[in-house]
Amino acid sequence: MLRNGLEPWHLVIVAIVVLMLFGSKKLPDTARALGKSMRILKSEAKAMKEESPQ
C-alpha cells in the first residue's frame, strides 16, 4: 500500500499539477518569487542565529 519516500512518478504528477495550476507563462515569475522568498528567509534565519546569545 503506502511506502516511505517519493517515487519518480509522484514527482511527475506534482509537476503536472503545478503546470496546470500556474500555467507555463506564470511559472518563471512564480519561481523567481519563490527564490527571492527563500533568500530573505535564509538571511533572516542567519541574522537571528547571530543575535541569539550562546
PDB file of C-alpha atoms in Angstrom:
ATOM      1  CA  MET A   1       0.000   0.000   0.000  1.00  0.00           C
ATOM      2  CA  LEU A   2       1.856   3.032   1.310  1.00  0.00           C
ATOM      3  CA  ARG A   3       5.635   3.013   1.246  1.00  0.00           C
ATOM      4  CA  ASN A   4       8.088   5.516   2.646  1.00  0.00           C
ATOM      5  CA  GLY A   5       9.602   8.051   0.283  1.00  0.00           C
ATOM      6  CA  LEU A   6       8.643   9.547  -3.020  1.00  0.00           C
ATOM      7  CA  GLU A   7       8.897   7.655  -6.236  1.00  0.00           C
ATOM      8  CA  PRO A   8       9.682   9.349  -9.550  1.00  0.00           C
ATOM      9  CA  TRP A   9       6.101   9.157 -10.746  1.00  0.00           C
ATOM     10  CA  HIS A  10       4.990  11.142  -7.675  1.00  0.00           C
ATOM     11  CA  LEU A  11       7.221  13.997  -8.804  1.00  0.00           C
ATOM     12  CA  VAL A  12       5.823  13.797 -12.334  1.00  0.00           C
ATOM     13  CA  ILE A  13       2.274  14.104 -11.000  1.00  0.00           C
ATOM     14  CA  VAL A  14       3.242  17.081  -8.822  1.00  0.00           C
ATOM     15  CA  ALA A  15       4.916  18.779 -11.808  1.00  0.00           C
ATOM     16  CA  ILE A  16       1.811  18.282 -13.961  1.00  0.00           C
ATOM     17  CA  VAL A  17      -0.465  19.680 -11.257  1.00  0.00           C
ATOM     18  CA  VAL A  18       1.786  22.738 -10.798  1.00  0.00           C
ATOM     19  CA  LEU A  19       1.792  23.376 -14.553  1.00  0.00           C
ATOM     20  CA  MET A  20      -1.971  23.084 -14.664  1.00  0.00           C
ATOM     21  CA  LEU A  21      -2.457  25.439 -11.716  1.00  0.00           C
ATOM     22  CA  PHE A  22       0.005  28.159 -12.669  1.00  0.00           C
ATOM     23  CA  GLY A  23       0.350  27.736 -16.407  1.00  0.00           C
ATOM     24  CA  SER A  24       3.588  27.918 -18.314  1.00  0.00           C
ATOM     25  CA  LYS A  25       3.549  31.724 -18.549  1.00  0.00           C
ATOM     26  CA  LYS A  26       3.343  32.368 -14.795  1.00  0.00           C
ATOM     27  CA  LEU A  27       5.794  29.648 -13.814  1.00  0.00           C
ATOM     28  CA  PRO A  28       9.018  31.720 -14.249  1.00  0.00           C
ATOM     29  CA  ASP A  29       7.559  34.588 -12.204  1.00  0.00           C
ATOM     30  CA  THR A  30       6.460  32.169  -9.508  1.00  0.00           C
ATOM     31  CA  ALA A  31       9.896  30.539  -9.393  1.00  0.00           C
ATOM     32  CA  ARG A  32      11.555  33.952  -9.194  1.00  0.00           C
ATOM     33  CA  ALA A  33       9.302  34.999  -6.305  1.00  0.00           C
ATOM     34  CA  LEU A  34       9.958  31.705  -4.519  1.00  0.00           C
ATOM     35  CA  GLY A  35      13.720  32.174  -4.889  1.00  0.00           C
ATOM     36  CA  LYS A  36      13.507  35.706  -3.532  1.00  0.00           C
ATOM     37  CA  SER A  37      11.455  34.499  -0.566  1.00  0.00           C
ATOM     38  CA  MET A  38      13.966  31.742   0.157  1.00  0.00           C
ATOM     39  CA  ARG A  39      16.860  34.231   0.115  1.00  0.00           C
ATOM     40  CA  ILE A  40      15.003  36.508   2.538  1.00  0.00           C
ATOM     41  CA  LEU A  41      14.186  33.587   4.838  1.00  0.00           C
ATOM     42  CA  LYS A  42      17.804  32.424   4.792  1.00  0.00           C
ATOM     43  CA  SER A  43      19.158  35.888   5.606  1.00  0.00           C
ATOM     44  CA  GLU A  44      16.631  36.378   8.426  1.00  0.00           C
ATOM     45  CA  ALA A  45      17.457  32.980   9.911  1.00  0.00           C
ATOM     46  CA  LYS A  46      21.172  33.803   9.763  1.00  0.00           C
ATOM     47  CA  ALA A  47      20.542  37.169  11.461  1.00  0.00           C
ATOM     48  CA  MET A  48      18.516  35.510  14.212  1.00  0.00           C
ATOM     49  CA  LYS A  49      21.252  32.920  14.740  1.00  0.00           C
ATOM     50  CA  GLU A  50      23.886  35.652  15.046  1.00  0.00           C
ATOM     51  CA  GLU A  51      21.742  37.638  17.514  1.00  0.00           C
ATOM     52  CA  SER A  52      20.971  34.775  19.879  1.00  0.00           C
ATOM     53  CA  PRO A  53      23.242  34.612  22.950  1.00  0.00           C
ATOM     54  CA  GLN A  54      25.012  31.308  23.415  1.00  0.00           C
TER      55      GLN A  54
END
